[in-house]
Amino acid sequence: MKNKKVVMIPGPTPVVRSIQDQMGREVAAFGDPEFVKDFKEVVDDLNELFNNRNGKNFVIAATGTFGMEMAISNTCKRGDNVLIVSNGFFGDRFIEICKRKGLNIDVISAPWGRAVSPAEVDEALGKKEYAAMTVTHVDTSTGVSAPIKEIGEVIKKYPNTMYIVDGVCSTAAEPEDMEGMNIDVLFTGSQKAFGVSPGLTMVWASKKALERRESLGDIPEYYADFEKWLPIMNDTSKYFATPAINLVWALKESVRIIKEEGLENRYQRHIKYGRAVQKAVSSLGFGILADEDVRATTLTNFLYFDDINDQEFRSAMLENGVVVAGALAGYAGKAFRLGHMGNADENDMIVAIAMIEKSLMKLGKLKTAPGHGVGVFLSEISK
Ligand SMILES: Cc1ncc(COP(=O)(O)O)c(C=O)c1O
């Protein structure tokens, strides 16, 4: 019997007890002085942590997809050109968002498992004037991490192009620095590397992005409008739309954990543990979709070997109490996705690797001695 499911999909990620406790608190009024203070602290801390002192952070009841819409809606107007840099399914999601908004798009895509290079971005940006460019930092469909720092150097030559970074599967796990990387809009969701349940999007807008929004005048969007939210983020006692009070408290606890660990240590932890999981699981025979030089530290797409059946494998994992995700689009059935980000700790990872071995055993596909993958993981993390 299993009385616990270890959720090792690439979001939602494991939520630790102290964060769960915040979600279980008795709700307060949004004007409650204690909540107003807590909300302000979260917004200010997030701005500071990601080096956006001259801009603004928005914490909104929504998901990552809304962060995508918010980024585009506040930086572009109908008829503008947008360059979409796509390394997979979530990069491509911007195509429909932009089309629906009447924007003219150009797309540069990498084959799945690779990333568009800064030189390709430079070449594309040189061809015409773009109001904005979108880059997905870690595309969750491929496990590829884009070189956002190097692209941030390229964008310096194109000051009229807003640099939009999708950090849904990376923020608080892979390095992001608003001013240091010349990012104009960054967004993420609460359910990934922040380790909070789904329901919040956090959006950072640089000073330049706020000025761009101002220059657009009235925009068609209402809930997504920076200008509707700015008064609230500047003074959290004000009302525009009801904040997700318990999730904000949960986020505050998540930010406290991040500050206690230190962002740099958190980035290093993700490298160490991400690489250890990749080594351990591939030692069992699985391939990895993302090329080594662009491999993310937050999740991995493991390619099946020896005709392993995806449904059978993931059902066996579930019976063993561990939830992993299927792959997307062309890789559906050919790979599974394992999240290893946020507050997922070494116990979670050891259980996941052990149960991958047990599931392979059930399917008659375990080629190594039982415990081999766990052993590889343990020796990697002890280095
Ligand atoms: C990179 C990336 N962008 C955007 C999204 C969309 O976020 P949400 O599902 O929270 O709307 C996801 C979701 O997994 C994602 O991984």
Short mmCIF file of C-alpha atoms and ligand atoms in Angstrom, two decimals, residues 10-12 62-68 89-91 93-94 136-141 166-170 187-192 198-201 299 328 337 341, ligand 1:
data_model
loop_
_atom_site.label_atom_id
_atom_site.label_comp_id
_atom_site.label_asym_id
_atom_site.label_seq_id
_atom_site.Cartn_x
_atom_site.Cartn_y
_atom_site.Cartn_z
CA PRO A 10 7.87 19.48 -13.82
CA GLY A 11 5.28 21.45 -11.89
CA PRO A 12 3.50 21.47 -9.57
CA ALA A 62 -3.30 33.55 -12.42
CA THR A 63 -0.97 30.98 -14.00
CA GLY A 64 2.17 31.19 -16.10
CA THR A 65 0.19 31.49 -19.33
CA PHE A 66 -1.30 34.71 -18.03
CA GLY A 67 2.25 35.97 -17.44
CA MET A 68 2.84 35.37 -21.17
CA PHE A 89 6.15 23.68 -27.14
CA PHE A 90 6.06 26.60 -24.69
CA GLY A 91 8.11 28.85 -26.97
CA ARG A 93 2.69 29.03 -27.33
CA PHE A 94 3.64 32.68 -27.93
CA THR A 136 11.64 30.72 -23.09
CA HIS A 137 14.44 30.23 -20.57
CA VAL A 138 13.75 26.54 -19.88
CA ASP A 139 11.30 24.96 -22.28
CA THR A 140 9.53 22.30 -20.26
CA SER A 141 8.74 20.27 -23.36
CA ASP A 166 9.56 33.13 -19.85
CA GLY A 167 10.92 31.95 -16.52
CA VAL A 168 8.05 29.58 -15.69
CA CYS A 169 10.36 26.56 -15.50
CA SER A 170 13.51 28.39 -14.37
CA PHE A 187 7.47 36.03 -15.54
CA THR A 188 6.98 32.77 -13.74
CA GLY A 189 4.33 30.68 -11.97
CA SER A 190 4.17 29.77 -8.30
CA GLN A 191 4.04 26.00 -8.90
CA LYS A 192 7.53 25.41 -10.27
CA PRO A 198 -0.44 26.63 -8.66
CA GLY A 199 -2.36 29.90 -8.75
CA LEU A 200 0.03 32.85 -8.84
CA THR A 201 1.96 34.44 -11.64
CA LEU A 299 13.71 18.95 -15.34
CA LEU A 328 4.73 16.43 -25.32
CA ARG A 337 9.59 14.03 -17.94
CA MET A 341 13.43 21.67 -9.03
C1 LIG B 1 8.08 27.24 -19.85
C2 LIG B 1 6.62 27.33 -19.58
N1 LIG B 1 5.95 28.43 -19.96
C3 LIG B 1 4.65 28.58 -19.73
C4 LIG B 1 3.92 27.61 -19.09
C5 LIG B 1 2.46 27.80 -18.82
O1 LIG B 1 2.27 27.92 -17.45
P1 LIG B 1 0.86 27.55 -16.76
O2 LIG B 1 0.61 26.12 -17.02
O3 LIG B 1 1.12 27.86 -15.31
O4 LIG B 1 -0.16 28.45 -17.35
C6 LIG B 1 4.57 26.44 -18.67
C7 LIG B 1 3.83 25.36 -18.00
O5 LIG B 1 4.33 24.31 -17.70
C8 LIG B 1 5.94 26.31 -18.92
O6 LIG B 1 6.60 25.22 -18.53
#
